[in-house]
mmCIF file of C-alpha atoms in Angstrom:
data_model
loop_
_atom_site.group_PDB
_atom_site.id
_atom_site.type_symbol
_atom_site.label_atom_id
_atom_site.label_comp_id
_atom_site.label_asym_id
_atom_site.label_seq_id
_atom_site.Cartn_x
_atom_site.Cartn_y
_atom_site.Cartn_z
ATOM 1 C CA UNK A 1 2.183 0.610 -25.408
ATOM 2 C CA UNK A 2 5.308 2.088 -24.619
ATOM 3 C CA UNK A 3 7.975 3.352 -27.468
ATOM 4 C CA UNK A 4 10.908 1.324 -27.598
ATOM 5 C CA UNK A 5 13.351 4.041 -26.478
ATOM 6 C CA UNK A 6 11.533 4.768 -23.104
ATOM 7 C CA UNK A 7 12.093 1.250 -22.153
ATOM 8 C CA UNK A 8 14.805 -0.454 -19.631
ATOM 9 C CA UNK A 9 18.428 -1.483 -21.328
ATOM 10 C CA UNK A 10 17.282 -5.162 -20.452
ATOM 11 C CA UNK A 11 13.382 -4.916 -22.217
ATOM 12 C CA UNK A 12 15.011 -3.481 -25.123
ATOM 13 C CA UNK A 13 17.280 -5.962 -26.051
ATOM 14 C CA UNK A 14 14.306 -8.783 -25.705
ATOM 15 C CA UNK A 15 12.570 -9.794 -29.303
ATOM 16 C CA UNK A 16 9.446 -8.634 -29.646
ATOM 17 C CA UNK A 17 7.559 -11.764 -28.318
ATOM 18 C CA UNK A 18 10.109 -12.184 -25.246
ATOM 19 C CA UNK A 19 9.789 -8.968 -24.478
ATOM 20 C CA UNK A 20 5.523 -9.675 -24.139
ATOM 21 C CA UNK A 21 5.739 -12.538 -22.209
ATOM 22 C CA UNK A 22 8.451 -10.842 -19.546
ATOM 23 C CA UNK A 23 5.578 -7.942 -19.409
ATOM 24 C CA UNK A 24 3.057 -10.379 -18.781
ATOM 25 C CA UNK A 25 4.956 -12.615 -16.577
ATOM 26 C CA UNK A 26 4.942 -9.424 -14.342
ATOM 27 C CA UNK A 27 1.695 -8.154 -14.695
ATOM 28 C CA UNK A 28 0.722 -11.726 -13.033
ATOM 29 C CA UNK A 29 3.631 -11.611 -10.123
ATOM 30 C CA UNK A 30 1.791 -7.834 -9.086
ATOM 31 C CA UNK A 31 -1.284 -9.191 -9.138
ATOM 32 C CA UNK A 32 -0.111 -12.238 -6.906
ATOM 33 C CA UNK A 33 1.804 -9.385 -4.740
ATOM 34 C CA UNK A 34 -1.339 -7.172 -4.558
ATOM 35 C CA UNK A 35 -3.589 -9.947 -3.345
ATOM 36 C CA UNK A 36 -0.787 -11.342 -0.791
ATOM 37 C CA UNK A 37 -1.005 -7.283 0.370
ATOM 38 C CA UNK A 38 -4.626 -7.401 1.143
ATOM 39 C CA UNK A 39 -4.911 -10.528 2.948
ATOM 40 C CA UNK A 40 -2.110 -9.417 5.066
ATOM 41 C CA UNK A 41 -3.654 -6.244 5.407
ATOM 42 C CA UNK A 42 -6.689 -7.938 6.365
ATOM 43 C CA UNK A 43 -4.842 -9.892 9.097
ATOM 44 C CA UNK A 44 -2.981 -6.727 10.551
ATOM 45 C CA UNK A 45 -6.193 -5.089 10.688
ATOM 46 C CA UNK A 46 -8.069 -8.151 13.024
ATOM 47 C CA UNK A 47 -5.026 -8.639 15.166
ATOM 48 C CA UNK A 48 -5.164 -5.053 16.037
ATOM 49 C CA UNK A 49 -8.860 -5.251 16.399
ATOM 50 C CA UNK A 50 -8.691 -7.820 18.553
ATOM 51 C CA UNK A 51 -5.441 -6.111 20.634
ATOM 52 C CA UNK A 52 -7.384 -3.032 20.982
ATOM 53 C CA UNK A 53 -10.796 -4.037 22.039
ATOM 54 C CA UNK A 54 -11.745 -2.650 25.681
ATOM 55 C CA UNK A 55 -8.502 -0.671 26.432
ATOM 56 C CA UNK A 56 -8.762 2.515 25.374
ATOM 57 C CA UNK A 57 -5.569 3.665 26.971
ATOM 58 C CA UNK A 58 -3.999 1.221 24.276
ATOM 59 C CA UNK A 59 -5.670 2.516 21.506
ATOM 60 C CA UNK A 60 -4.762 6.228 22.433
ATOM 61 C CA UNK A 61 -1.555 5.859 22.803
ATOM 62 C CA UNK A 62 -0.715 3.182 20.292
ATOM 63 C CA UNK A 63 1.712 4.278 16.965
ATOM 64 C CA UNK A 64 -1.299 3.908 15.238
ATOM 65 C CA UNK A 65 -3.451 6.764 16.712
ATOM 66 C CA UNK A 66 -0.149 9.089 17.200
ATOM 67 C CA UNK A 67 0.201 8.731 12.998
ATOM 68 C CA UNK A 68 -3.463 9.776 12.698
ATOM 69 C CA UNK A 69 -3.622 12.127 15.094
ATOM 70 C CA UNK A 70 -0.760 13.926 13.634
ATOM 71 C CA UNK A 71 -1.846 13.666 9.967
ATOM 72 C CA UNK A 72 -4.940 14.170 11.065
ATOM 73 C CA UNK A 73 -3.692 17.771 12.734
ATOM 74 C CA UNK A 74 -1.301 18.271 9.590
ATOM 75 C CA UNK A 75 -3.967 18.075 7.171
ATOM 76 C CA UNK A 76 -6.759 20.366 9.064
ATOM 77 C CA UNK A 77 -5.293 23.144 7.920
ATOM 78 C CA UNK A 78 -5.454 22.117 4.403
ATOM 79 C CA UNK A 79 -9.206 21.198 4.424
ATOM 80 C CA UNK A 80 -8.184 17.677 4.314
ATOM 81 C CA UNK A 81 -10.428 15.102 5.324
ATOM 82 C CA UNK A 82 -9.450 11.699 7.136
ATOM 83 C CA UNK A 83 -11.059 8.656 7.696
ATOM 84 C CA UNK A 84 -10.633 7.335 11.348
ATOM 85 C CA UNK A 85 -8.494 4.293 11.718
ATOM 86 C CA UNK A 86 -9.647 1.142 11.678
ATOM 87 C CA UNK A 87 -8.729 -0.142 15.678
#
């Protein structure tokens, strides 16, 4: 629960029960949203599986690997730890 006055100009004028159903209304659209994310996540991830496979001189020099690579040498110094990518 959030106190009234640290809510939006537009929640704050909503009655009470409005105000619950606009909340909920979006809690349902995210969740919609998150799930549409992960399926198309999913996708990206076997098309560049599939787009990748054998060619290694692809997969070095794809965006991909130059993002990692140079997180990857960004973070080293910081004791980070990364994951390879997933092509």
């Amino acid at each position: 629960d959030v106190e009234e006055e640290h809510l939006p100009t537009e929640l704050r004028a909503m009655p009470s029960a409005e105000r619950e159903e606009y909340v909920a209304a979006k809690v349902e659209q995210r969740k919609k949203l998150e799930a549409e994310i992960v399926t198309l996540d999913k996708k990206r991830d076997e098309y560049l599986a599939k787009e990748m496979k054998g060619d290694e001189a692809k997969v070095k020099n794809s965006f991909n690997s130059q993002i990692f690579n140079t997180l990857k040498r960004q973070t080293h110094s910081k004791k980070y730890r990364m994951s390879s990518p997933k092509f």
